[in-house]
Structures are given as structure tokens and as C-alpha cells.
XYZ file of C-alpha atoms in Angstrom:
129
model
C 51.751 -58.971 -44.503
C 50.504 -58.096 -41.036
C 52.127 -59.294 -37.951
C 49.405 -60.939 -35.898
C 51.819 -62.119 -33.287
C 52.298 -58.523 -32.141
C 48.600 -58.012 -31.299
C 48.678 -59.596 -27.901
C 46.372 -58.682 -25.025
C 49.228 -56.666 -23.574
C 49.548 -54.434 -26.580
C 45.782 -53.939 -26.751
C 45.739 -52.941 -23.077
C 48.608 -50.544 -23.671
C 46.744 -48.989 -26.592
C 43.602 -48.576 -24.442
C 45.629 -47.071 -21.615
C 47.263 -44.639 -24.008
C 43.866 -43.658 -25.401
C 42.488 -43.182 -21.886
C 45.503 -41.085 -20.940
C 44.976 -38.845 -23.940
C 41.261 -38.584 -23.113
C 42.078 -37.783 -19.477
C 44.494 -35.052 -20.468
C 41.886 -33.701 -22.896
C 39.227 -33.611 -20.155
C 41.588 -31.848 -17.743
C 42.466 -29.269 -20.400
C 38.774 -28.732 -21.190
C 37.982 -28.277 -17.490
C 40.825 -25.767 -17.082
C 39.578 -23.912 -20.162
C 36.000 -23.746 -18.816
C 37.166 -22.537 -15.377
C 39.391 -19.906 -17.001
C 36.515 -18.767 -19.193
C 34.197 -18.444 -16.181
C 36.781 -16.451 -14.221
C 37.325 -14.151 -17.203
C 33.592 -13.582 -17.675
C 33.177 -12.824 -13.980
C 36.018 -10.289 -14.041
C 34.624 -8.668 -17.204
C 31.118 -8.496 -15.729
C 32.237 -7.014 -12.416
C 34.235 -4.291 -14.208
C 31.218 -3.522 -16.373
C 28.923 -3.258 -13.360
C 31.445 -1.120 -11.492
C 31.664 1.241 -14.470
C 27.892 1.765 -14.314
C 27.913 2.740 -10.610
C 27.628 6.384 -9.710
C 30.797 7.975 -8.339
C 31.287 8.342 -4.604
C 29.952 11.608 -3.179
C 32.422 14.395 -2.501
C 32.842 15.625 1.095
C 30.625 18.648 0.409
C 27.875 16.281 -0.834
C 27.860 14.214 2.351
C 24.746 14.380 4.558
C 24.912 16.887 7.385
C 23.046 17.415 10.642
C 20.022 19.717 10.491
C 20.507 23.226 11.858
C 17.934 22.466 14.580
C 20.170 19.704 15.889
C 19.689 15.947 15.896
C 16.225 14.589 15.290
C 14.810 13.023 18.432
C 12.348 10.195 18.802
C 8.802 11.336 19.481
C 6.856 9.154 21.896
C 3.147 9.551 22.131
C 0.184 7.318 22.714
C -2.152 7.009 19.784
C -5.797 6.021 19.648
C -7.765 4.952 16.591
C -10.067 7.330 14.771
C -13.716 6.437 14.912
C -15.191 4.838 11.812
C -17.683 7.255 10.252
C -21.249 5.937 10.025
C -22.635 5.921 6.516
C -25.139 4.032 4.397
C -22.753 4.208 1.435
C -19.749 1.997 1.017
C -16.596 3.757 2.225
C -13.332 3.363 0.375
C -9.923 3.867 2.030
C -9.401 7.203 0.288
C -12.707 8.436 1.784
C -11.353 8.135 5.334
C -9.634 11.292 6.613
C -7.771 11.936 3.417
C -5.849 8.645 3.605
C -4.148 9.348 6.939
C -2.913 6.593 9.209
C -6.292 6.273 10.938
C -5.107 7.289 14.371
C -4.641 10.453 16.347
C -2.799 11.529 19.450
C -4.523 10.233 22.560
C -6.059 12.753 24.930
C -4.209 11.072 27.793
C -0.493 10.631 27.271
C -0.193 8.501 30.394
C 1.391 5.149 29.857
C -1.205 2.359 30.136
C -0.698 -0.036 33.039
C -2.105 -3.462 33.702
C -5.146 -3.750 35.943
C -4.492 -4.852 39.489
C -5.010 -8.594 39.789
C -4.641 -9.103 36.055
C -1.902 -11.256 34.651
C -0.914 -8.916 31.874
C -0.601 -11.728 29.388
C -2.993 -13.838 27.400
C -3.076 -17.495 28.273
C -1.094 -17.223 31.488
C -3.175 -19.945 33.102
C -4.616 -17.780 35.837
C -8.363 -17.516 36.449
C -8.353 -13.857 35.484
C -10.939 -11.416 36.802
C -14.119 -10.045 35.358
């Protein structure tokens, strides 16, 4: 014989609360397990990557200054090469052996703005011709 008097709304609510508590604890444990797994995989992967890196260079393998001394910056004014005239189609490799397409300028003087010129495009001035 079952006791139907014991199945009150209070006992049903208590059963639901207990089930929710167990589910909550299960979700928290699953989340902790997933986070722990991710941390472990990250640590394993970083060790594996570090193992594949080349070792640090020894002091005798470090770069050294050239015997001529430090390399200095070269400043020169360049001017474009002239485009060769031809009836045939020219390809990039046909032009001066694939060089940069410029050469050292005959005048190494620094270019200056013309007198009366603004020195900038769109400055609003009338300009001169």
C-alpha cells in the first residue's frame, strides 16, 4: 500500500530541488573538468612546440660587426631610367636585367621648391605657371 498522504507539494518541491542541486553540482564538475582538460592540452602543446624550436645560439655564433666597421646609410638622389622604345611588347625581365629601374642622379643636390610655389598640392593658393 502506498502512502499518498506523503506526496504533498512540499515533498515534490524538495525532490525537484534535490534533483536540481545534483544537476548543478554535475554541471560545475563538468565545467571544472573541461577547464582542466583545456589547461592540460595547452601545457602539453606549448612543451611540444618548445621542443621543436632550435636551441639558442652560443656566444661564438652571435652576429658580429663587419671588419670595415658599422654599415652607414647611403643617401643619394635617384632618377628613373628611360623606357626603351620598341615595337615589340616589353616584359619586366627585358628591362635592364630586372633592376630597380632607377639610377643615381647626375646632380646629387637636394631638390628645393620653386620660389613662389606652395610646396604642397591643394594648398589653396593660386600657384604660378
